[in-house]
């Protein structure tokens, strides 16, 4: 995986302090933590309903000591923003090649040295959508890593990490369990988030 702000010396320290300070100042609380020794996982980022989710994601990642890589649509990586987005932990996704993306991300997780916490919004868009994309599930399944149920609840100003979920391969049953966890949470634009299967 490429170098990001999370492993850039000095910048990392300054941004971590600034992120934690900003979240406290604006009334946000952080909950949960990764289990000790968990270096690789897929983190669900939901609800995803606003452009504000990315800056908050980065601040929360600092606050919870994640080495976050996140997936975004290819268009936001176009010049001149590409290098900045990659330094922020971004990985460009070509939505027309979803199957290749799953395989390549799973392989990158397996082969990466050190910590990699791959953050994926399952809705795949900020717009209202009824169905979640399943790439996050198959990446975790193929890489044999757990899924961490990450959340950002704007209604209560709480963000954090829920329990680990180990995919069984029975995606229909597993998605019902995962989506049930997200039912109470509200995104910045709550009408655009639907956790029901």
Coordinates of C-alpha atoms in Angstrom, one line a residue:
X1 CA 0.0 0.0 0.0
X2 CA 1.1 3.6 -0.7
X3 CA 2.4 6.0 1.9
X4 CA -0.2 8.3 3.5
X5 CA -0.5 11.0 6.1
X6 CA -1.0 8.3 8.7
X7 CA 2.6 7.2 8.4
X8 CA 4.2 10.6 7.6
X9 CA 6.4 11.6 10.6
X10 CA 5.6 14.8 12.5
X11 CA 2.6 15.5 10.2
X12 CA 0.9 12.4 11.8
X13 CA 1.5 13.7 15.3
X14 CA 0.2 17.2 14.5
X15 CA -2.9 16.0 12.7
X16 CA -3.7 13.5 15.3
X17 CA -3.7 16.2 18.1
X18 CA -5.6 18.6 15.9
X19 CA -8.2 16.0 15.0
X20 CA -8.9 14.9 18.5
X21 CA -9.0 18.5 19.6
X22 CA -11.5 19.5 16.9
X23 CA -13.8 16.6 17.6
X24 CA -13.9 17.3 21.3
X25 CA -14.4 21.0 20.7
X26 CA -17.4 20.4 18.4
X27 CA -19.0 17.9 20.7
X28 CA -18.2 14.6 19.0
X29 CA -17.4 11.5 21.0
X30 CA -15.4 8.5 19.9
X31 CA -16.3 4.9 21.0
X32 CA -14.6 1.6 20.7
X33 CA -11.2 0.5 19.5
X34 CA -9.5 -2.1 17.4
X35 CA -8.6 -5.3 19.3
X36 CA -4.9 -5.3 20.2
X37 CA -2.8 -6.9 17.4
X38 CA -5.5 -6.6 14.7
X39 CA -3.4 -5.2 11.8
X40 CA -5.6 -5.9 8.8
X41 CA -9.3 -5.6 8.4
X42 CA -12.1 -4.1 6.3
X43 CA -13.9 -1.2 8.1
X44 CA -17.5 -0.4 7.1
X45 CA -18.0 3.4 6.9
X46 CA -21.8 4.0 7.3
X47 CA -24.0 5.9 7.0
X48 CA -22.3 7.7 4.0
X49 CA -24.6 10.6 3.0
X50 CA -22.4 13.7 2.7
X51 CA -19.2 15.1 1.4
X52 CA -18.4 15.9 5.1
X53 CA -18.0 12.2 5.8
X54 CA -14.5 12.1 4.4
X55 CA -13.0 14.9 6.6
X56 CA -14.7 13.4 9.6
X57 CA -13.5 9.9 8.7
X58 CA -9.9 11.1 8.6
X59 CA -10.3 12.8 12.0
X60 CA -12.0 9.8 13.5
X61 CA -9.2 7.5 12.1
X62 CA -6.6 9.6 13.8
X63 CA -8.6 9.6 17.0
X64 CA -9.0 5.8 17.0
X65 CA -5.4 5.1 15.8
X66 CA -6.4 3.6 12.5
X67 CA -4.1 3.4 9.5
X68 CA -6.9 4.1 7.2
X69 CA -7.1 3.6 3.5
X70 CA -10.4 4.5 1.9
X71 CA -12.0 3.9 -1.4
X72 CA -13.4 6.6 -3.6
X73 CA -14.8 7.1 -7.1
X74 CA -12.1 7.5 -9.8
X75 CA -13.2 11.0 -10.7
X76 CA -12.0 12.6 -7.5
X77 CA -8.5 11.3 -8.2
X78 CA -8.2 13.2 -11.5
X79 CA -5.5 15.9 -11.8
X80 CA -4.6 18.0 -9.9
X81 CA -6.1 16.3 -6.9
X82 CA -4.9 12.7 -7.4
X83 CA -1.7 12.8 -5.4
X84 CA -3.4 14.7 -2.5
X85 CA -6.2 12.2 -2.4
X86 CA -3.8 9.2 -2.4
X87 CA -1.7 10.9 0.4
X88 CA -5.0 11.2 2.4
X89 CA -5.3 7.4 2.1
X90 CA -7.5 7.2 -1.0
X91 CA -7.7 4.3 -3.4
X92 CA -9.4 5.1 -6.7
X93 CA -12.2 2.7 -7.7
X94 CA -13.3 2.1 -11.3
X95 CA -17.0 1.1 -10.7
X96 CA -17.1 -0.6 -14.1
X97 CA -14.4 -3.1 -13.0
X98 CA -15.8 -4.1 -9.6
X99 CA -14.7 -7.8 -9.8
X100 CA -11.1 -6.9 -10.5
X101 CA -11.2 -4.3 -7.7
X102 CA -12.3 -6.9 -5.2
X103 CA -9.5 -9.3 -6.2
X104 CA -6.9 -6.6 -6.3
X105 CA -7.9 -5.2 -2.9
X106 CA -8.0 -8.6 -1.3
X107 CA -4.5 -9.4 -2.7
X108 CA -3.1 -6.0 -1.5
X109 CA -4.4 -6.6 2.0
X110 CA -2.8 -10.0 2.1
X111 CA 0.5 -8.8 0.8
X112 CA 0.8 -5.5 2.6
X113 CA 3.4 -5.2 5.3
X114 CA 2.2 -3.7 8.6
X115 CA -1.2 -2.3 9.4
X116 CA -3.9 -1.7 6.8
X117 CA -7.4 -0.8 7.8
X118 CA -9.4 -0.6 4.5
X119 CA -12.4 1.7 5.0
X120 CA -15.3 1.2 2.6
X121 CA -18.7 2.9 2.4
X122 CA -21.1 0.1 1.4
X123 CA -23.6 2.4 -0.2
X124 CA -21.0 3.3 -2.8
X125 CA -22.5 6.8 -3.1
X126 CA -23.7 9.7 -1.0
X127 CA -27.0 9.7 -2.9
X128 CA -30.0 7.7 -1.6
X129 CA -29.7 4.1 -2.3
X130 CA -31.6 1.1 -1.1
X131 CA -29.0 -1.6 -1.8
X132 CA -25.5 -1.8 -0.4
X133 CA -22.7 -2.9 -2.7
X134 CA -21.1 -6.1 -1.5
X135 CA -17.4 -5.4 -2.4
X136 CA -16.4 -4.8 1.2
X137 CA -17.8 -8.2 2.1
X138 CA -16.0 -10.2 -0.6
X139 CA -12.7 -8.3 0.0
X140 CA -12.8 -9.4 3.6
X141 CA -13.9 -12.9 2.7
X142 CA -11.1 -13.4 0.1
X143 CA -8.4 -11.8 2.3
X144 CA -9.6 -13.8 5.3
X145 CA -9.8 -10.7 7.5
X146 CA -12.6 -9.5 9.8
X147 CA -15.1 -6.7 9.0
X148 CA -15.1 -3.9 11.6
X149 CA -18.5 -2.3 11.9
X150 CA -17.6 1.4 11.9
X151 CA -20.2 4.1 12.2
X152 CA -20.8 7.8 12.3
X153 CA -24.0 9.0 13.9
X154 CA -24.6 12.7 13.3
X155 CA -27.7 12.8 15.4
X156 CA -25.8 12.0 18.5
X157 CA -22.4 13.2 17.4
X158 CA -20.9 9.8 18.1
X159 CA -18.5 7.9 15.9
X160 CA -16.7 4.7 16.5
X161 CA -15.9 1.1 15.9
X162 CA -18.4 -1.6 16.7
X163 CA -17.9 -5.4 16.9
X164 CA -15.8 -7.5 14.6
X165 CA -17.8 -9.5 12.1
X166 CA -16.3 -12.6 10.4
X167 CA -18.0 -13.3 7.0
X168 CA -19.2 -16.8 6.8
X169 CA -19.8 -16.9 3.0
X170 CA -23.5 -16.9 3.4
X171 CA -23.9 -13.3 2.2
X172 CA -27.7 -13.0 2.5
X173 CA -27.7 -14.0 6.2
X174 CA -24.5 -12.0 7.0
X175 CA -25.9 -8.8 5.4
X176 CA -29.0 -9.0 7.4
X177 CA -26.9 -9.2 10.6
X178 CA -24.7 -6.3 9.5
X179 CA -27.5 -4.1 8.4
X180 CA -29.4 -4.7 11.6
X181 CA -26.4 -3.2 13.5
X182 CA -26.7 0.1 11.5
X183 CA -30.5 0.6 11.9
X184 CA -30.2 3.1 14.8
X185 CA -27.5 5.4 13.1
X186 CA -28.3 8.6 11.3
X187 CA -26.1 10.2 8.6
X188 CA -25.7 13.9 8.0
X189 CA -28.6 13.6 5.5
X190 CA -30.6 10.9 7.2
X191 CA -33.2 10.5 4.4
X192 CA -30.5 9.2 2.1
X193 CA -29.5 6.3 4.3
X194 CA -31.5 3.1 4.4
X195 CA -30.1 0.2 6.4
X196 CA -33.0 -2.2 5.7
X197 CA -32.2 -5.1 3.5

